[in-house]
Amino acid sequence: MKNTKLLIAGVFLTVALPFGALLLSSQAQLGSLGRAPAEEGGPLFPPRTPGLAVQGRAVYVSLGCVSCHTQQVRPAGQGSDIARGYGERPSVARDYVLQPDVLLGDRRIGPDLANYGVRAKSIADVHVAIHHGKAFAFLYESGAKGEIPSERAASLAAYLQSLRQDYSSPEAKLKQ
Amino acid sequence: MSQDNHSARPQGRPPEGDSRLSRVEAQLRSPFLFFFVSALIWLLASSVLALISAFKLQAAAGVLDCEIFTYGRVSAAQHNLFIYGWGFNAFFAVNLWLTSQLGRFELRNAWLVTLGAVVWNLTLTYGVLRIFAGDMNSFSLLEMPRGVGPVLAVAFLLAAFWPIVAYARRPTGHSFASQWFIVGASFVFPLTYLLTQLLVLWNPASGVVQALAHSWFIQNLLLLWLGGSALASVYYFLPKVLGRNITGYYLASVAFWTFFLFAGWTGSASLLGSPIPLWVQSVGVVGAAMLLVPIIITAINFHGTLSVDGGWSRAWNSTTLRFVSFGAVAFTIAGFLNAFFSFRGYNAVVRFTSFGAGQEQLLTYAFASMVIFGAAYFILPRLTGSLWPSAKLVHLHFWATALAAVGSIAAALTVGWQSGKQLADASVPYAKVLAASSGLATASVLFAILFLVGHVAFALNAFGMILKSSAPAAESRHD
């Protein structure tokens, strides 16, 4: 390998080729993806996240919940996510278009949360789930009648309740 | 490489260095020690954090249940310190020294390197403190706030661009495999780091494309920068210490090119089943399989060299090679595992489990870190002019880290596979899967203690040696 320019040019290409062919072309394919109605004239999905839940999302990121929880449902052939009740249909790229930073996650120490808002029966259940034993008890203050969720716990709960991919999208229809 | 090379130097063997401390080595002594001491401090810090985060996963948790010590923050801080603190600093040091051995090289501006080291470590400290404060991003190894990225990139260039300069200025056409790997690794990291920062943090790409960019970055970071740097060390130390040519050295350039060509395509294999285009996922699977080419060639080069003429037993008796060949074996295993578990069927079982953590540890610890230890046992005595204070600590270091590495990786892989199998069967309730894998949490605590013991042993020895040397070395200059 006598020629330095050749070496540098070669190494540069090993960066540029995947960057162009995988990343830029995926961005070209998905970049213009927006919200869409499930059927002609219907409401647009994914729905916008309500304000309190937007704050809760920031709490979710800052407490590192993503290190134990994913938010993605794999298709039926790839793992048992649907059979386990993590969602009724696989997640699609469109589900994430409104998210400034995507919280897909890559480790499941706890269950997937893509559809937690569909599963959660009551707000009390959500607060029990947030506790994780005592690990996140610092989000609650003790009051006269038991625990009172702090502002952050309340917004986190609103965020968790907003997690749902239970609408049909052009790529993934729900079974009727 | 060059068939038209007129020197009598045998192929497949690094040049004979001067046994005395060369002038260049004297020039890079203080930046080297700065990097190395920083690396050690971060290694100790990350080992302590690893112990804390292992405790936090225990069912009987309740350890440090306060906000800054939540699992997500501790494990992110640990991960960043281990990679950017330990791995980067150590390879800044080792790559610089290797460059000085492999060709004529002047480090006239050693202060620039030291400046890079100072900036790198201060920025890292700041970034990790921000993680503890909760100001973090959600992508692994990009958790530090986004302002940190560009500063780290500049510091990287100051610290690690010299091998490229040296390579471009080398007087003869001849070059050695280690040089290509160092040049490639030092070139790829800053470029991919900045591009990823742009696509993920500064000007976020559409939704899931961020995850794709992140997976591409992780492969470049782990395989090309850490892996490429570690390969450079293996290519150097094996023939050097054994005093023999690399077996099948003519294949090394194929290994280099295929490694760099294919590694960048393998990232999306870690996103199988995620909501990214199917063709992108398939490219990742193919890339991971193609990566077997350099894995097999390096296996021939390394294990071939070790298999001739009692090489394995001689390697066992040399502290440097004991660590380095441990790393070389780990690299081969990691490569095959990676290709195998990129196939959809197997990947579907192990994805999201502890299996991935085991694979990463195989690459970053059992391979890269063990190679760094081996290199340190060779280089530090040269640069400090003194001997390792305690042979017992050397043994303790090897056995503690080797056992902890084998044990914790085996545990992460088998528990990952088992719980993956259980999860695949939707009739097994989640609580049962959790209960079945709770053994891993206990094992992780034990192995984290063992790692810490090994690292403390290494650090005591290394600090002892560096402190001992700095005083007499200054005196001996008088005579």
XYZ file of C-alpha atoms in Angstrom:
655
model
C 0.000 0.000 0.000
C 2.405 2.591 -1.242
C 0.000 5.246 -2.241
C -1.298 7.321 0.642
C -3.945 9.016 -1.461
C -5.323 5.673 -2.523
C -5.571 4.532 1.075
C -7.313 7.692 2.226
C -9.636 7.730 -0.782
C -10.509 4.089 -0.219
C -11.262 4.622 3.448
C -13.289 7.699 2.612
C -15.398 5.617 0.239
C -16.027 3.019 2.931
C -17.684 5.806 4.905
C -19.370 7.580 2.022
C -20.929 4.546 0.322
C -23.037 3.264 3.218
C -23.800 6.814 4.267
C -25.190 7.621 0.841
C -26.725 4.303 -0.076
C -28.285 3.471 3.295
C -28.790 6.676 5.228
C -29.419 9.314 2.614
C -31.557 7.042 0.480
C -33.612 6.010 3.513
C -34.034 9.658 4.338
C -35.129 10.244 0.730
C -37.579 7.364 0.979
C -38.974 8.266 4.406
C -38.204 11.952 4.793
C -41.419 13.145 3.218
C -43.562 10.734 5.203
C -46.230 12.626 7.103
C -49.420 11.987 8.952
C -52.107 10.201 6.980
C -55.734 9.234 7.453
C -56.583 5.578 7.894
C -59.322 5.971 5.303
C -60.273 8.723 2.891
C -61.295 11.851 4.785
C -60.690 10.364 8.239
C -58.612 11.929 11.008
C -54.848 12.068 10.553
C -52.559 9.574 12.277
C -50.344 9.457 14.251
C -52.225 11.861 16.510
C -50.429 14.834 18.016
C -49.110 14.324 21.524
C -50.974 16.457 24.082
C -48.972 19.156 25.868
C -48.647 17.483 29.255
C -47.480 14.290 27.549
C -44.805 16.244 25.680
C -43.383 17.255 29.048
C -43.682 13.671 30.232
C -41.724 12.513 27.240
C -38.820 14.717 28.318
C -39.000 13.151 31.782
C -38.943 9.701 30.161
C -35.754 10.607 28.296
C -34.049 12.270 31.211
C -34.690 9.364 33.601
C -33.256 6.915 31.079
C -36.391 4.781 30.778
C -35.236 3.931 27.255
C -32.422 1.804 28.686
C -34.979 -0.813 29.761
C -37.997 -0.237 27.515
C -38.450 -0.324 23.761
C -41.287 1.266 21.831
C -41.590 -0.871 18.731
C -43.674 -3.851 17.733
C -42.032 -6.307 15.366
C -44.067 -8.054 12.653
C -45.524 -11.481 13.372
C -42.741 -13.403 11.615
C -40.057 -11.673 13.624
C -40.481 -12.464 17.300
C -43.641 -12.802 19.364
C -44.398 -9.132 19.992
C -47.910 -9.260 18.594
C -48.717 -12.598 20.215
C -47.504 -11.151 23.537
C -49.948 -8.304 23.230
C -47.428 -5.510 22.703
C -49.568 -4.328 19.800
C -52.172 -5.415 17.311
C -50.080 -4.602 14.288
C -46.377 -4.083 13.619
C -44.968 -0.579 14.071
C -44.343 1.326 10.851
C -42.103 4.272 10.072
C -45.091 6.609 9.911
C -45.846 6.030 13.595
C -42.690 7.969 14.478
C -42.803 10.934 12.119
C -43.867 13.408 14.799
C -41.124 12.424 17.250
C -38.208 14.845 17.419
C -35.990 12.107 18.860
C -37.070 8.553 18.297
C -37.343 6.359 21.383
C -37.279 2.949 19.672
C -34.859 1.535 22.244
C -32.683 -1.526 21.838
C -33.010 -3.397 25.099
C -36.035 -4.895 26.823
C -35.400 -5.377 30.499
C -39.035 -4.425 30.926
C -41.910 -4.899 28.458
C -42.368 -2.938 25.245
C -44.336 0.273 25.756
C -45.403 1.151 22.183
C -49.019 0.478 23.131
C -48.903 0.929 26.862
C -51.624 3.566 26.669
C -53.974 0.954 25.225
C -53.164 -1.588 27.953
C -53.191 0.726 30.970
C -56.566 0.428 32.615
C -56.463 3.301 35.057
C -54.236 6.178 36.033
C -53.631 4.468 39.360
C -52.163 1.469 37.513
C -49.878 3.771 35.589
C -48.522 5.284 38.797
C -47.983 1.844 40.272
C -46.044 0.899 37.132
C -43.891 4.033 37.316
C -42.849 3.189 40.858
C -40.942 0.011 39.903
C -40.847 -1.045 43.511
C -39.084 1.895 45.103
C -36.734 2.782 42.248
C -38.780 5.792 41.122
C -40.472 6.592 44.422
C -38.626 9.924 44.395
C -41.183 11.092 41.846
C -43.872 11.061 44.556
C -44.438 13.087 47.671
C -46.121 11.653 50.698
C -49.319 13.483 51.586
C -52.042 13.063 54.163
C -53.941 10.531 52.060
C -51.078 8.486 50.710
C -48.735 9.472 47.931
C -49.132 12.466 45.693
C -47.576 12.359 42.245
C -45.163 15.213 41.616
C -45.555 17.348 38.533
C -43.061 15.156 36.726
C -44.843 11.945 37.690
C -48.131 13.385 36.471
C -46.696 14.379 33.129
C -44.878 11.045 32.795
C -48.146 9.251 33.416
C -49.855 11.385 30.775
C -47.103 10.483 28.350
C -47.367 6.760 29.077
C -51.122 6.936 28.578
C -50.602 8.624 25.230
C -48.524 5.736 23.887
C -50.658 3.952 21.334
C -50.293 2.604 17.829
C -53.814 1.274 17.641
C -54.944 3.130 14.536
C -54.811 1.861 10.971
C -52.193 3.425 8.785
C -51.830 3.043 5.009
C -48.913 0.649 5.559
C -50.402 -1.420 8.347
C -54.117 -1.910 8.598
C -55.648 -3.223 11.755
C -57.587 -6.408 11.290
C -61.299 -5.670 11.457
C 2.739 -4.986 0.811
C 5.029 -3.664 -1.820
C 6.541 -6.365 -3.965
C 8.983 -3.794 -5.238
C 10.330 -3.235 -1.801
C 14.102 -3.320 -1.921
C 14.886 -3.408 1.734
C 15.832 -6.733 3.197
C 13.214 -6.474 5.881
C 11.081 -9.621 5.926
C 7.439 -9.212 5.017
C 4.852 -9.801 7.667
C 7.041 -8.491 10.414
C 7.232 -5.032 11.903
C 10.575 -3.247 11.653
C 13.118 -3.927 14.351
C 12.800 -1.058 16.756
C 15.788 0.315 18.574
C 16.054 -1.282 21.972
C 17.034 2.071 23.430
C 14.436 4.737 23.912
C 14.327 6.605 20.633
C 14.077 10.353 20.390
C 10.529 10.114 19.087
C 9.552 7.912 21.977
C 10.987 10.491 24.339
C 8.878 13.119 22.590
C 5.681 11.174 22.967
C 6.369 9.953 26.471
C 4.408 12.642 28.255
C 1.332 12.669 25.975
C 1.359 8.872 26.130
C 1.385 8.848 29.905
C -1.288 11.546 30.038
C -3.584 9.440 27.861
C -2.779 6.288 29.672
C -3.326 7.613 33.163
C -6.627 9.171 32.066
C -7.645 5.869 30.511
C -6.923 4.039 33.754
C -8.855 6.511 35.876
C -11.886 6.179 33.599
C -11.560 2.411 33.600
C -11.730 2.415 37.394
C -14.645 4.854 37.411
C -16.576 2.818 34.869
C -15.915 -0.389 36.814
C -17.406 1.160 39.940
C -20.416 2.374 37.952
C -20.782 -1.079 36.394
C -20.993 -2.511 39.888
C -23.653 0.007 40.880
C -25.733 -0.647 37.788
C -25.424 -4.404 38.303
C -26.755 -3.898 41.827
C -29.638 -1.848 40.499
C -30.803 -4.732 38.303
C -31.002 -7.072 41.243
C -34.478 -8.023 42.318
C -33.549 -6.997 45.853
C -32.680 -3.532 44.578
C -33.113 -0.552 46.854
C -29.485 0.465 46.392
C -29.134 4.213 45.941
C -32.768 4.760 45.013
C -32.321 8.418 44.248
C -32.622 10.350 41.075
C -29.017 10.710 39.924
C -28.420 7.016 40.448
C -31.350 5.748 38.398
C -30.366 2.762 36.297
C -30.678 4.602 32.995
C -28.249 7.324 34.028
C -25.732 5.088 35.763
C -25.590 2.631 32.899
C -25.309 5.407 30.301
C -22.494 7.059 32.261
C -20.750 3.725 32.684
C -21.013 2.911 28.989
C -19.730 6.313 27.883
C -16.838 6.293 30.328
C -15.825 2.799 29.344
C -15.813 3.578 25.621
C -14.825 7.260 25.391
C -12.803 7.344 28.587
C -10.993 4.037 28.677
C -11.073 2.778 25.071
C -10.382 6.061 23.326
C -7.656 7.338 25.638
C -5.909 3.988 25.625
C -5.914 3.727 21.845
C -4.831 7.352 21.450
C -1.773 6.315 23.446
C -1.129 2.928 21.871
C -1.690 4.083 18.282
C 0.701 6.973 18.775
C 3.381 4.683 20.105
C 2.849 2.110 17.341
C 3.198 4.878 14.782
C 6.535 5.824 16.287
C 7.723 2.248 15.932
C 6.513 1.612 12.415
C 8.150 4.383 10.489
C 10.140 7.511 10.829
C 7.945 9.917 12.720
C 8.572 13.238 14.381
C 6.224 14.489 17.033
C 7.400 18.072 17.104
C 4.127 19.418 18.395
C 3.616 17.132 21.320
C 1.862 19.993 23.100
C -0.947 19.833 20.534
C -1.485 16.197 21.381
C -1.541 17.010 25.071
C -3.977 19.821 24.407
C -6.209 17.330 22.588
C -5.962 15.008 25.572
C -6.900 17.754 28.026
C -9.844 18.930 25.943
C -11.047 15.381 25.330
C -11.050 14.456 28.998
C -12.524 17.701 30.289
C -15.320 17.526 27.715
C -16.007 13.921 28.579
C -16.167 14.798 32.276
C -18.642 17.560 31.537
C -20.747 15.318 29.279
C -20.969 12.547 31.847
C -21.878 14.984 34.625
C -24.699 16.221 32.388
C -25.895 12.623 32.005
C -26.076 12.284 35.784
C -28.020 15.531 35.856
C -30.504 14.036 33.407
C -29.579 16.181 30.440
C -29.148 13.294 28.068
C -30.137 11.899 24.706
C -31.773 8.565 24.187
C -29.286 6.921 21.795
C -26.594 4.770 23.321
C -23.122 6.310 23.172
C -24.654 9.565 21.979
C -26.227 10.353 25.364
C -23.977 13.295 26.133
C -25.568 16.656 25.296
C -25.159 17.624 21.685
C -22.780 20.521 22.328
C -20.212 17.975 23.452
C -19.979 16.308 20.045
C -18.132 18.928 17.986
C -15.674 19.608 20.816
C -14.881 15.927 21.139
C -14.380 15.717 17.385
C -11.824 18.542 17.458
C -10.058 16.999 20.438
C -9.989 13.685 18.582
C -8.259 15.302 15.627
C -5.648 16.893 17.884
C -5.066 13.626 19.689
C -5.296 11.071 16.918
C -4.620 12.623 13.547
C -0.834 12.227 13.782
C -0.651 8.666 12.492
C -2.274 9.865 9.263
C 0.228 12.707 8.941
C 3.076 10.323 9.653
C 1.765 7.867 7.096
C 1.484 10.506 4.397
C 5.008 11.742 5.108
C 6.756 8.430 5.431
C 9.921 8.380 3.361
C 9.747 4.845 1.952
C 6.919 3.193 0.091
C 6.953 0.294 2.463
C 4.232 0.085 5.063
C 2.957 -2.443 7.539
C -0.569 -3.755 8.179
C -0.798 -2.053 11.584
C -0.336 1.317 9.899
C -3.275 0.844 7.536
C -5.568 -0.113 10.364
C -4.519 2.855 12.477
C -4.854 5.287 9.573
C -8.256 3.870 8.636
C -9.550 3.902 12.204
C -8.344 7.436 12.904
C -9.914 8.675 9.698
C -13.279 6.960 10.003
C -14.203 7.887 13.561
C -14.320 11.703 13.410
C -16.130 11.616 10.086
C -18.846 9.202 11.129
C -19.170 10.828 14.543
C -19.832 14.255 13.059
C -22.196 12.946 10.375
C -24.186 11.043 12.960
C -24.324 13.994 15.342
C -25.735 15.993 12.469
C -28.379 13.435 11.508
C -29.415 12.502 15.019
C -28.956 15.531 17.245
C -28.450 18.750 15.308
C -30.682 18.381 12.315
C -32.671 15.265 13.143
C -33.554 13.089 10.199
C -37.076 11.837 9.831
C -38.163 9.529 12.675
C -36.701 6.102 12.326
C -33.861 7.240 10.051
C -32.245 8.490 13.266
C -32.177 4.932 14.566
C -30.608 3.789 11.321
C -27.932 6.491 11.504
C -27.282 5.501 15.097
C -26.805 1.840 14.208
C -24.370 2.840 11.464
C -22.439 4.970 13.942
C -22.218 2.179 16.516
C -20.732 -0.211 13.973
C -18.183 2.361 12.862
C -17.265 3.157 16.430
C -17.029 -0.382 17.754
C -15.741 -2.226 14.715
C -13.659 0.315 12.842
C -12.279 2.601 15.537
C -11.977 0.282 18.547
C -11.725 -2.912 16.501
C -9.440 -1.461 13.838
C -7.100 0.003 16.436
C -7.003 -3.265 18.338
C -6.293 -5.200 15.129
C -3.362 -2.880 14.477
C -1.933 -3.858 17.854
C -2.419 -7.563 17.251
C -0.708 -7.326 13.857
C 2.190 -5.621 15.583
C 2.682 -7.523 18.825
C 2.219 -11.096 17.591
C 5.131 -11.119 15.140
C 7.155 -8.748 17.291
C 7.155 -10.805 20.459
C 7.237 -14.199 18.747
C 10.003 -13.014 16.437
C 8.324 -14.546 13.433
C 6.438 -13.459 10.311
C 2.663 -13.296 10.237
C 1.326 -16.453 8.598
C -0.316 -15.634 5.277
C 0.671 -11.996 5.602
C -0.060 -11.375 1.905
C -3.751 -11.724 2.808
C -3.619 -8.938 5.378
C -4.334 -6.218 2.830
C -7.454 -8.116 1.758
C -8.468 -8.296 5.408
C -7.966 -4.580 5.786
C -9.990 -3.592 2.740
C -12.830 -6.021 3.260
C -13.055 -5.096 6.946
C -13.412 -1.417 6.179
C -15.622 -1.966 3.136
C -18.163 -4.207 4.824
C -18.275 -2.945 8.401
C -20.219 0.189 7.489
C -23.044 -1.877 6.000
C -23.672 -4.119 8.979
C -25.406 -1.645 11.297
C -28.933 -2.244 10.098
C -28.586 -5.925 10.994
C -29.148 -4.745 14.548
C -32.548 -3.357 13.536
C -34.190 -6.503 12.174
C -37.940 -6.218 12.600
C -37.794 -2.492 13.359
C -39.916 -0.124 11.292
C -37.186 0.646 8.753
C -37.366 -0.360 5.076
C -36.965 -4.098 4.532
C -34.244 -3.706 1.934
C -32.134 -1.770 4.429
C -32.482 -4.593 6.949
C -31.449 -7.128 4.329
C -28.370 -5.112 3.394
C -27.293 -5.333 7.035
C -27.673 -9.113 7.074
C -25.620 -9.457 3.894
C -23.003 -7.059 5.273
C -22.644 -9.066 8.465
C -22.138 -12.243 6.435
C -19.579 -10.561 4.148
C -17.697 -9.407 7.210
C -16.739 -13.055 7.671
C -14.106 -12.559 4.963
C -11.831 -10.344 7.076
C -12.736 -12.358 10.183
C -11.486 -15.527 8.530
C -8.365 -13.866 7.137
C -7.401 -12.352 10.478
C -8.041 -15.758 12.032
C -5.581 -17.295 9.560
C -3.077 -14.512 10.186
C -3.300 -14.618 13.979
C -4.032 -18.197 14.865
C -1.785 -19.400 12.043
C 1.103 -17.401 13.458
C 0.382 -18.688 16.935
C 0.102 -22.300 15.829
C 3.591 -22.732 14.393
C 6.490 -23.850 16.493
C 4.980 -23.787 19.961
C 3.600 -20.317 19.470
C 0.650 -20.763 21.799
C 2.773 -21.832 24.723
C 5.251 -19.059 24.106
C 2.368 -16.619 23.947
C 1.108 -17.978 27.246
C 4.467 -17.281 28.855
C 4.666 -13.700 27.665
C 2.428 -11.344 29.574
C 1.845 -9.170 26.528
C 0.942 -12.051 24.248
C -1.178 -13.776 26.842
C -3.512 -10.801 26.743
C -3.146 -10.128 23.025
C -3.861 -13.676 21.923
C -6.828 -13.825 24.293
C -8.088 -10.783 22.401
C -7.368 -12.301 19.003
C -9.421 -15.392 19.845
C -12.246 -13.209 21.149
C -12.282 -11.249 17.906
C -12.740 -14.390 15.839
C -15.556 -15.612 18.064
C -17.229 -12.199 18.019
C -17.134 -12.114 14.221
C -18.751 -15.509 13.810
C -21.398 -14.813 16.442
C -22.206 -11.530 14.780
C -22.682 -13.106 11.351
C -24.672 -16.016 12.731
C -27.020 -13.963 14.865
C -27.710 -11.529 12.080
C -29.834 -14.137 10.361
C -33.450 -13.279 10.857
C -34.508 -16.471 12.575
C -31.819 -16.341 15.252
C -31.902 -12.593 15.534
C -35.623 -12.666 16.275
C -34.902 -14.828 19.321
C -32.081 -12.831 20.845
C -33.022 -9.284 19.863
C -33.700 -6.967 22.830
C -32.278 -9.505 25.312
C -28.956 -9.450 27.148
C -27.448 -11.296 24.176
C -26.554 -8.050 22.424
C -24.799 -6.754 25.530
C -22.775 -9.975 25.603
C -21.802 -9.547 21.956
C -20.721 -5.989 22.549
C -18.682 -6.955 25.579
C -16.986 -9.656 23.553
C -15.820 -7.011 21.128
C -15.069 -4.111 23.453
C -13.716 -6.016 26.426
C -12.577 -9.530 25.564
C -11.022 -8.264 22.344
C -10.177 -4.563 22.481
C -9.515 -4.109 26.205
C -7.463 -7.257 26.561
C -5.333 -6.142 23.607
C -4.840 -2.759 25.277
C -3.677 -4.475 28.479
C -1.248 -6.576 26.468
C 0.107 -3.517 24.681
C 0.521 -1.687 27.993
C 2.615 -4.517 29.420
C 4.957 -4.074 26.471
C 5.063 -0.312 26.118
C 5.016 1.061 29.671
C 8.276 -0.536 30.818
C 9.969 0.900 27.728
C 8.689 4.403 28.203
C 9.186 4.560 31.954
C 12.427 2.623 31.997
C 11.346 0.561 34.968
C 9.855 -2.850 35.622
C 6.359 -3.782 36.703
C 6.497 -3.526 40.490
C 4.608 -6.722 41.272
C 4.408 -9.966 39.314
C 1.612 -11.132 41.630
C -0.536 -8.193 40.599
C 0.083 -9.034 36.944
C -1.236 -12.524 37.546
C -4.164 -11.240 39.528
C -4.953 -8.801 36.741
C -4.945 -11.485 34.086
C -6.949 -14.084 35.961
C -9.509 -11.683 37.356
C -10.217 -9.970 34.047
C -10.053 -13.139 31.951
C -12.422 -15.047 34.237
C -14.762 -12.095 34.599
C -14.816 -11.550 30.837
C -15.483 -15.187 29.997
C -18.026 -15.539 32.785
C -19.994 -12.383 32.210
C -20.056 -12.775 28.444
C -21.105 -16.414 28.666
C -23.816 -15.474 31.164
C -25.161 -12.628 29.021
C -25.222 -14.827 25.922
C -26.826 -17.899 27.461
C -29.362 -15.989 29.538
C -30.143 -13.868 26.477
C -30.747 -16.962 24.402
C -32.843 -18.657 27.082
C -35.057 -15.721 27.815
C -35.354 -15.080 24.075
C -36.628 -18.621 23.659
C -39.117 -18.134 26.488
C -40.292 -14.795 25.121
C -40.840 -16.351 21.695
C -43.477 -18.535 23.298
C -46.247 -16.069 24.059
C -47.842 -18.421 26.564
C -44.939 -17.957 28.996
C -45.902 -14.978 31.182
C -43.480 -12.069 31.336
C -43.020 -12.377 35.090
C -41.762 -15.918 34.568
C -39.211 -14.775 32.010
C -38.031 -12.111 34.457
C -37.743 -14.618 37.265
C -35.829 -17.070 35.086
C -33.270 -14.458 34.122
C -32.760 -13.091 37.633
C -29.663 -15.274 37.961
C -27.982 -12.984 35.461
C -28.394 -10.035 37.799
C -26.667 -11.859 40.645
C -23.921 -13.127 38.336
C -23.406 -9.591 37.001
C -22.718 -8.305 40.505
C -20.116 -10.998 41.111
C -18.424 -10.439 37.776
C -18.485 -6.679 38.249
C -16.588 -7.176 41.525
C -14.108 -9.455 39.783
C -13.573 -6.906 36.993
C -12.997 -4.220 39.590
C -10.434 -6.371 41.401
C -8.561 -6.984 38.163
C -8.590 -3.328 37.204
C -7.433 -2.180 40.630
C -4.564 -4.669 40.436
C -3.570 -3.332 37.039
C -3.892 0.278 38.120
C -1.818 -0.219 41.279
C 0.927 -1.796 39.256
C 0.832 0.806 36.520
C 0.666 3.811 38.850
C 3.434 2.331 40.969
C 5.598 2.009 37.911
C 4.879 5.455 36.533
C 5.493 7.153 39.882
C 8.677 5.207 40.467
C 9.993 6.126 37.060
C 9.303 9.831 37.027
C 11.752 10.651 39.822
C 14.810 8.547 38.886
C 14.356 9.225 35.181
C 14.813 12.907 35.850
C 17.924 12.188 37.884
C 19.436 9.845 35.380
C 19.401 12.576 32.804
C 22.233 14.211 34.682
C 24.733 11.478 34.008
